[in-house]
Tab-separated table of N, CA, C and O in Angstrom:
chain	number	residue	atom	x	y	z
A	1	MET	N	-30.386	-16.317	98.491
A	1	MET	CA	-28.772	-16.482	98.414
A	1	MET	C	-28.189	-15.086	98.600
A	1	MET	O	-28.541	-14.157	97.881
A	2	ASP	N	-27.199	-14.977	99.507
A	2	ASP	CA	-26.627	-13.573	99.828
A	2	ASP	C	-25.729	-13.083	98.939
A	2	ASP	O	-25.015	-13.791	98.136
A	3	ALA	N	-25.170	-11.805	98.933
A	3	ALA	CA	-24.456	-11.179	97.951
A	3	ALA	C	-23.132	-11.890	98.065
A	3	ALA	O	-22.149	-11.992	97.014
A	4	VAL	N	-22.556	-12.150	99.270
A	4	VAL	CA	-21.169	-12.480	99.567
A	4	VAL	C	-20.958	-14.246	98.754
A	4	VAL	O	-19.802	-14.147	98.137
A	5	THR	N	-22.048	-15.048	99.076
A	5	THR	CA	-22.037	-16.222	98.371
A	5	THR	C	-22.049	-16.166	96.924
A	5	THR	O	-21.367	-16.841	96.176
A	6	ILE	N	-22.665	-15.108	96.288
A	6	ILE	CA	-22.778	-14.865	94.658
A	6	ILE	C	-21.439	-14.386	94.371
A	6	ILE	O	-21.054	-14.960	93.336
A	7	GLU	N	-20.799	-13.493	95.168
A	7	GLU	CA	-19.486	-12.885	94.848
A	7	GLU	C	-18.488	-13.988	94.909
A	7	GLU	O	-17.500	-14.148	93.818
A	8	LYS	N	-18.613	-14.791	95.657
A	8	LYS	CA	-17.560	-15.941	95.818
A	8	LYS	C	-17.575	-16.965	94.758
A	8	LYS	O	-16.633	-17.302	93.942
A	9	ALA	N	-18.798	-17.409	94.558
A	9	ALA	CA	-18.955	-18.152	93.263
A	9	ALA	C	-18.627	-17.594	92.047
A	9	ALA	O	-17.981	-18.181	91.105
A	10	ALA	N	-18.877	-16.290	91.764
A	10	ALA	CA	-18.693	-15.540	90.396
A	10	ALA	C	-17.237	-15.397	90.397
A	10	ALA	O	-16.496	-15.411	89.292
A	11	ASN	N	-16.353	-14.947	91.366
A	11	ASN	CA	-15.260	-14.782	91.387
A	11	ASN	C	-14.239	-16.195	90.979
A	11	ASN	O	-13.459	-16.183	90.374
A	12	ALA	N	-14.785	-17.278	91.690
A	12	ALA	CA	-14.328	-18.496	91.298
A	12	ALA	C	-14.497	-18.930	89.863
A	12	ALA	O	-13.592	-19.390	89.501
A	13	ILE	N	-15.553	-18.574	89.248
A	13	ILE	CA	-15.768	-19.185	87.871
A	13	ILE	C	-15.089	-18.239	86.795
A	13	ILE	O	-14.652	-18.519	85.782
A	14	ALA	N	-14.661	-16.922	87.431
A	14	ALA	CA	-14.093	-15.708	86.493
A	14	ALA	C	-12.718	-16.421	85.941
A	14	ALA	O	-12.179	-15.914	84.771
A	15	ASP	N	-12.127	-17.507	86.391
A	15	ASP	CA	-10.752	-17.765	86.232
A	15	ASP	C	-10.942	-18.824	85.027
A	15	ASP	O	-11.989	-19.796	85.190
A	16	LYS	N	-10.025	-18.689	83.971
A	16	LYS	CA	-10.169	-19.557	82.980
A	16	LYS	C	-10.019	-21.067	83.315
A	16	LYS	O	-10.702	-22.127	82.703
A	17	HIS	N	-9.095	-21.399	83.988
A	17	HIS	CA	-8.716	-22.848	84.515
A	17	HIS	C	-9.744	-23.307	85.306
A	17	HIS	O	-10.177	-24.316	85.251
A	18	ARG	N	-10.434	-22.447	86.287
A	18	ARG	CA	-11.467	-22.932	87.218
A	18	ARG	C	-12.767	-23.083	86.349
A	18	ARG	O	-13.628	-24.173	86.755
A	19	LEU	N	-12.984	-22.220	85.240
A	19	LEU	CA	-14.119	-22.569	84.470
A	19	LEU	C	-14.179	-23.823	83.765
A	19	LEU	O	-15.039	-24.409	83.530
A	20	SER	N	-12.857	-24.016	83.182
A	20	SER	CA	-12.680	-25.352	82.648
A	20	SER	C	-13.094	-26.668	83.651
A	20	SER	O	-13.250	-27.665	82.978
A	21	ILE	N	-12.376	-26.453	84.725
A	21	ILE	CA	-12.472	-27.491	85.685
A	21	ILE	C	-14.237	-27.803	85.981
A	21	ILE	O	-14.725	-28.770	85.871
A	22	ILE	N	-14.811	-26.528	86.019
A	22	ILE	CA	-16.279	-26.723	86.247
A	22	ILE	C	-16.912	-27.278	85.137
A	22	ILE	O	-17.948	-28.276	85.196
A	23	LEU	N	-16.598	-26.871	83.733
A	23	LEU	CA	-17.160	-27.551	82.641
A	23	LEU	C	-17.003	-28.977	82.402
A	23	LEU	O	-17.838	-29.935	82.220
A	24	ALA	N	-15.668	-29.417	82.968
A	24	ALA	CA	-15.389	-30.693	82.876
A	24	ALA	C	-16.136	-31.525	83.779
A	24	ALA	O	-16.632	-32.677	83.594
A	25	ALA	N	-16.369	-30.809	84.967
A	25	ALA	CA	-16.970	-31.713	85.977
A	25	ALA	C	-18.481	-31.827	85.891
A	25	ALA	O	-19.162	-32.693	86.127
A	26	SER	N	-19.050	-30.901	85.084
A	26	SER	CA	-20.585	-31.046	84.615
A	26	SER	C	-20.726	-31.984	83.650
A	26	SER	O	-21.776	-32.475	83.584
A	27	ARG	N	-19.895	-32.413	82.869
A	27	ARG	CA	-19.957	-33.453	81.776
A	27	ARG	C	-19.712	-34.922	82.255
A	27	ARG	O	-19.942	-35.659	81.694
A	28	GLN	N	-19.342	-34.881	83.656
A	28	GLN	CA	-19.107	-36.463	84.351
A	28	GLN	C	-19.708	-36.385	85.442
A	28	GLN	O	-20.182	-35.380	85.964
A	29	SER	N	-19.954	-37.507	86.138
A	29	SER	CA	-20.482	-37.491	87.447
A	29	SER	C	-19.817	-37.333	88.407
A	29	SER	O	-19.918	-36.729	89.339
A	30	ALA	N	-18.307	-37.257	88.025
A	30	ALA	CA	-17.334	-36.987	89.250
A	30	ALA	C	-15.978	-36.908	88.378
A	30	ALA	O	-15.727	-37.574	87.318
A	31	ILE	N	-15.217	-36.239	89.019
A	31	ILE	CA	-13.758	-35.705	88.150
A	31	ILE	C	-12.676	-35.926	89.382
A	31	ILE	O	-12.919	-35.511	90.644
A	32	GLN	N	-11.656	-36.439	88.823
A	32	GLN	CA	-10.562	-36.772	89.878
A	32	GLN	C	-9.543	-35.591	89.600
A	32	GLN	O	-9.480	-35.164	88.569
A	33	CYS	N	-8.535	-35.487	90.644
A	33	CYS	CA	-7.490	-34.203	90.536
A	33	CYS	C	-6.637	-34.733	89.449
A	33	CYS	O	-6.069	-33.815	88.735
A	34	CYS	N	-6.188	-35.757	89.027
A	34	CYS	CA	-5.188	-36.254	88.038
A	34	CYS	C	-5.964	-35.868	86.724
A	34	CYS	O	-5.181	-35.483	85.855
A	35	ASP	N	-7.126	-35.811	86.506
A	35	ASP	CA	-8.080	-35.667	85.430
A	35	ASP	C	-7.707	-34.157	84.984
A	35	ASP	O	-7.713	-33.806	84.129
A	36	ILE	N	-8.007	-33.320	86.222
A	36	ILE	CA	-7.895	-31.960	86.101
A	36	ILE	C	-6.522	-31.624	85.414
A	36	ILE	O	-6.317	-30.623	84.922
A	37	THR	N	-5.242	-32.090	86.337
A	37	THR	CA	-3.869	-31.787	85.826
A	37	THR	C	-3.771	-32.060	84.353
A	37	THR	O	-3.332	-31.490	83.645
A	38	GLU	N	-4.360	-33.144	83.830
A	38	GLU	CA	-3.977	-33.492	82.485
A	38	GLU	C	-4.928	-32.353	81.551
A	38	GLU	O	-4.509	-31.894	80.602
A	39	LEU	N	-6.182	-32.175	82.125
A	39	LEU	CA	-7.085	-31.080	81.320
A	39	LEU	C	-6.625	-29.856	81.187
A	39	LEU	O	-6.334	-29.218	80.090
A	40	THR	N	-5.935	-29.219	82.160
A	40	THR	CA	-5.427	-27.924	82.347
A	40	THR	C	-4.011	-27.836	81.908
A	40	THR	O	-3.463	-26.713	81.665
A	41	GLY	N	-3.185	-28.765	82.054
A	41	GLY	CA	-1.679	-28.676	81.936
A	41	GLY	C	-0.993	-27.908	82.952
A	41	GLY	O	-0.021	-27.780	83.018
A	42	LEU	N	-1.736	-27.931	84.300
A	42	LEU	CA	-1.153	-27.254	85.141
A	42	LEU	C	-0.465	-28.162	86.424
A	42	LEU	O	-0.836	-29.210	86.224
A	43	SER	N	0.122	-27.682	87.206
A	43	SER	CA	0.794	-28.585	88.233
A	43	SER	C	-0.090	-28.967	89.128
A	43	SER	O	-1.103	-28.273	89.389
A	44	GLN	N	0.121	-30.113	89.805
A	44	GLN	CA	-0.619	-30.377	90.895
A	44	GLN	C	-0.906	-29.445	92.104
A	44	GLN	O	-1.989	-29.350	92.493
A	45	PRO	N	0.289	-28.781	92.583
A	45	PRO	CA	-0.109	-27.854	93.679
A	45	PRO	C	-1.028	-26.711	93.105
A	45	PRO	O	-1.871	-26.249	93.791
A	46	THR	N	-1.028	-26.294	91.749
A	46	THR	CA	-1.734	-25.399	91.325
A	46	THR	C	-3.072	-25.835	90.957
A	46	THR	O	-3.974	-25.137	91.276
A	47	VAL	N	-3.441	-27.167	90.806
A	47	VAL	CA	-4.656	-27.561	90.528
A	47	VAL	C	-5.203	-27.534	91.902
A	47	VAL	O	-6.409	-27.352	91.980
A	48	SER	N	-4.456	-27.879	92.914
A	48	SER	CA	-5.192	-28.175	94.269
A	48	SER	C	-5.728	-26.735	94.876
A	48	SER	O	-6.652	-26.694	95.488
A	49	HIS	N	-4.894	-25.786	94.452
A	49	HIS	CA	-5.151	-24.365	94.680
A	49	HIS	C	-6.672	-23.856	94.278
A	49	HIS	O	-7.595	-23.337	94.900
A	50	HIS	N	-6.606	-24.313	92.894
A	50	HIS	CA	-7.801	-24.175	92.053
A	50	HIS	C	-9.014	-24.815	92.670
A	50	HIS	O	-10.235	-24.278	92.837
A	51	ILE	N	-8.828	-25.852	93.161
A	51	ILE	CA	-9.815	-26.922	93.565
A	51	ILE	C	-10.188	-26.289	95.003
A	51	ILE	O	-11.469	-26.336	95.172
A	52	LYS	N	-9.366	-25.979	95.672
A	52	LYS	CA	-9.681	-25.319	97.043
A	52	LYS	C	-10.744	-24.066	96.845
A	52	LYS	O	-11.626	-23.946	97.554
A	53	ILE	N	-10.329	-23.368	95.846
A	53	ILE	CA	-11.153	-21.807	95.471
A	53	ILE	C	-12.697	-22.471	95.059
A	53	ILE	O	-13.708	-21.737	95.805
A	54	LEU	N	-12.699	-23.400	94.366
A	54	LEU	CA	-14.204	-23.794	93.778
A	54	LEU	C	-14.726	-24.679	95.029
A	54	LEU	O	-15.941	-24.399	95.109
A	55	VAL	N	-14.138	-25.244	95.683
A	55	VAL	CA	-14.895	-26.023	96.954
A	55	VAL	C	-15.292	-24.968	97.805
A	55	VAL	O	-16.375	-25.025	98.424
A	56	ASP	N	-14.394	-24.073	98.290
A	56	ASP	CA	-14.692	-22.893	99.105
A	56	ASP	C	-15.835	-22.150	98.645
A	56	ASP	O	-16.636	-21.498	99.640
A	57	SER	N	-15.931	-22.147	97.386
A	57	SER	CA	-17.309	-21.158	96.987
A	57	SER	C	-18.261	-21.876	96.950
A	57	SER	O	-19.342	-21.293	96.525
A	58	GLY	N	-18.255	-23.274	97.020
A	58	GLY	CA	-19.493	-23.821	97.151
A	58	GLY	C	-19.873	-24.679	95.918
A	58	GLY	O	-20.904	-25.267	95.448
A	59	LEU	N	-19.099	-24.211	94.662
A	59	LEU	CA	-19.517	-24.827	93.560
A	59	LEU	C	-19.070	-26.318	93.265
A	59	LEU	O	-19.597	-27.031	92.440
A	60	LEU	N	-18.025	-26.787	93.781
A	60	LEU	CA	-17.651	-28.254	93.826
A	60	LEU	C	-17.726	-28.941	95.422
A	60	LEU	O	-17.565	-28.226	96.111
A	61	ILE	N	-18.116	-30.253	95.321
A	61	ILE	CA	-18.098	-31.027	96.511
A	61	ILE	C	-16.966	-31.772	96.485
A	61	ILE	O	-16.655	-32.565	95.415
A	62	TYR	N	-15.988	-31.998	97.601
A	62	TYR	CA	-14.883	-32.494	97.493
A	62	TYR	C	-15.322	-33.830	98.411
A	62	TYR	O	-15.636	-33.735	99.466
A	63	ASP	N	-14.919	-34.908	97.797
A	63	ASP	CA	-15.218	-36.249	98.651
A	63	ASP	C	-14.008	-37.135	98.557
A	63	ASP	O	-13.460	-37.547	97.576
A	64	LYS	N	-13.304	-37.184	99.695
A	64	LYS	CA	-12.159	-37.969	99.919
A	64	LYS	C	-12.231	-39.481	100.503
A	64	LYS	O	-12.944	-39.395	101.427
A	65	THR	N	-12.005	-40.665	99.657
A	65	THR	CA	-12.261	-41.814	100.215
A	65	THR	C	-10.663	-42.458	100.035
A	65	THR	O	-10.421	-42.785	99.029
A	66	GLY	N	-10.169	-42.663	101.085
A	66	GLY	CA	-8.651	-43.144	101.256
A	66	GLY	C	-7.797	-42.238	100.372
A	66	GLY	O	-7.892	-41.135	100.913
A	67	ARG	N	-7.106	-42.553	99.343
A	67	ARG	CA	-6.273	-41.844	98.583
A	67	ARG	C	-7.060	-41.065	97.458
A	67	ARG	O	-6.488	-40.202	96.949
A	68	ASN	N	-8.131	-41.452	96.992
A	68	ASN	CA	-8.985	-41.012	95.893
A	68	ASN	C	-9.698	-39.716	96.303
A	68	ASN	O	-10.522	-39.735	97.320
A	69	VAL	N	-9.748	-38.808	95.596
A	69	VAL	CA	-10.361	-37.562	95.702
A	69	VAL	C	-11.444	-37.748	94.493
A	69	VAL	O	-11.133	-37.514	93.423
A	70	GLN	N	-12.654	-37.320	94.931
A	70	GLN	CA	-13.867	-37.088	93.811
A	70	GLN	C	-14.415	-35.902	94.137
A	70	GLN	O	-14.704	-35.353	95.026
A	71	LEU	N	-14.472	-35.203	92.827
A	71	LEU	CA	-15.109	-33.873	92.819
A	71	LEU	C	-16.315	-33.831	91.971
A	71	LEU	O	-16.243	-34.437	90.913
A	72	THR	N	-17.494	-33.345	92.396
A	72	THR	CA	-18.919	-33.297	91.834
A	72	THR	C	-19.196	-31.755	91.724
A	72	THR	O	-18.821	-31.074	92.590
A	73	ILE	N	-20.072	-31.535	90.972
A	73	ILE	CA	-20.704	-30.201	90.806
A	73	ILE	C	-21.735	-30.183	91.923
A	73	ILE	O	-22.494	-31.097	92.383
A	74	ASN	N	-21.845	-29.156	92.596
A	74	ASN	CA	-22.708	-28.968	93.759
A	74	ASN	C	-23.984	-28.452	92.912
A	74	ASN	O	-24.214	-27.353	92.504
A	75	LYS	N	-24.920	-29.477	92.693
A	75	LYS	CA	-26.131	-29.164	91.884
A	75	LYS	C	-27.108	-27.881	92.590
A	75	LYS	O	-27.663	-27.222	92.012
A	76	GLU	N	-27.215	-28.158	93.913
A	76	GLU	CA	-27.934	-27.197	94.638
A	76	GLU	C	-27.405	-25.635	94.523
A	76	GLU	O	-28.345	-24.760	94.223
A	77	MET	N	-26.257	-25.527	94.673
A	77	MET	CA	-25.459	-24.081	94.466
A	77	MET	C	-25.899	-23.548	92.962
A	77	MET	O	-25.977	-22.531	92.762
A	78	MET	N	-25.719	-24.555	91.924
A	78	MET	CA	-25.761	-24.078	90.712
A	78	MET	C	-27.306	-23.876	90.396
A	78	MET	O	-27.489	-22.879	89.693
A	79	LYS	N	-28.306	-24.310	91.018
A	79	LYS	CA	-29.629	-24.036	90.870
A	79	LYS	C	-29.914	-22.461	91.518
A	79	LYS	O	-30.582	-21.813	91.008
A	80	HIS	N	-29.406	-22.201	92.641
A	80	HIS	CA	-29.263	-20.987	93.476
A	80	HIS	C	-28.559	-19.824	92.436
A	80	HIS	O	-29.287	-19.000	92.142
A	81	LEU	N	-27.625	-20.351	91.934
A	81	LEU	CA	-26.879	-19.128	90.953
A	81	LEU	C	-27.966	-18.985	89.657
A	81	LEU	O	-27.929	-17.865	89.234
A	82	SER	N	-28.329	-20.180	89.191
A	82	SER	CA	-29.248	-20.025	87.837
A	82	SER	C	-30.373	-19.021	88.206
A	82	SER	O	-30.671	-18.236	87.531
A	83	SER	N	-30.990	-19.346	89.538
A	83	SER	CA	-32.104	-18.631	89.708
A	83	SER	C	-31.534	-17.058	89.989
A	83	SER	O	-32.358	-16.097	89.595
A	84	PHE	N	-30.653	-16.939	90.549
A	84	PHE	CA	-30.142	-15.499	90.739
A	84	PHE	C	-30.039	-14.787	89.342
A	84	PHE	O	-30.571	-13.558	89.242
A	85	PHE	N	-29.124	-15.362	88.310
A	85	PHE	CA	-28.946	-14.980	87.356
A	85	PHE	C	-30.059	-14.782	86.401
A	85	PHE	O	-30.285	-13.670	85.711
A	86	GLY	N	-31.134	-15.509	86.610
A	86	GLY	CA	-32.341	-15.417	85.887
A	86	GLY	C	-33.146	-14.214	86.225
A	86	GLY	O	-33.925	-13.544	85.321
A	87	GLN	N	-33.044	-13.858	87.476
A	87	GLN	CA	-33.814	-12.740	87.946
A	87	GLN	C	-33.150	-11.338	87.448
A	87	GLN	O	-33.714	-10.217	87.385
A	88	LEU	N	-31.987	-11.335	86.846
A	88	LEU	CA	-31.514	-10.244	86.396
A	88	LEU	C	-31.751	-9.713	84.937
A	88	LEU	O	-31.814	-8.863	84.393
A	89	SER	N	-32.362	-11.001	84.201
A	89	SER	CA	-32.973	-10.785	82.857
A	89	SER	C	-34.467	-10.392	82.786
A	89	SER	O	-35.111	-10.629	83.645
């Protein structure tokens, strides 16, 4: 895993709202945008902005079916990050 990818993922997780989204998504098989709006108390456009950052960093997988958007944890990316941080200890 290259330094740029790790930096993007770490920056994405550094925000408290994005971290709460990641934690909520990790507890469920999938999470929807409306759930995130309720969870964070943020407006829908702000939630969309945070989701874009998380998807662009590779931490979440965005799956749109019709009008429904499902977000899931990218487990492969999490394995790579876990391995990277494990090497530091």
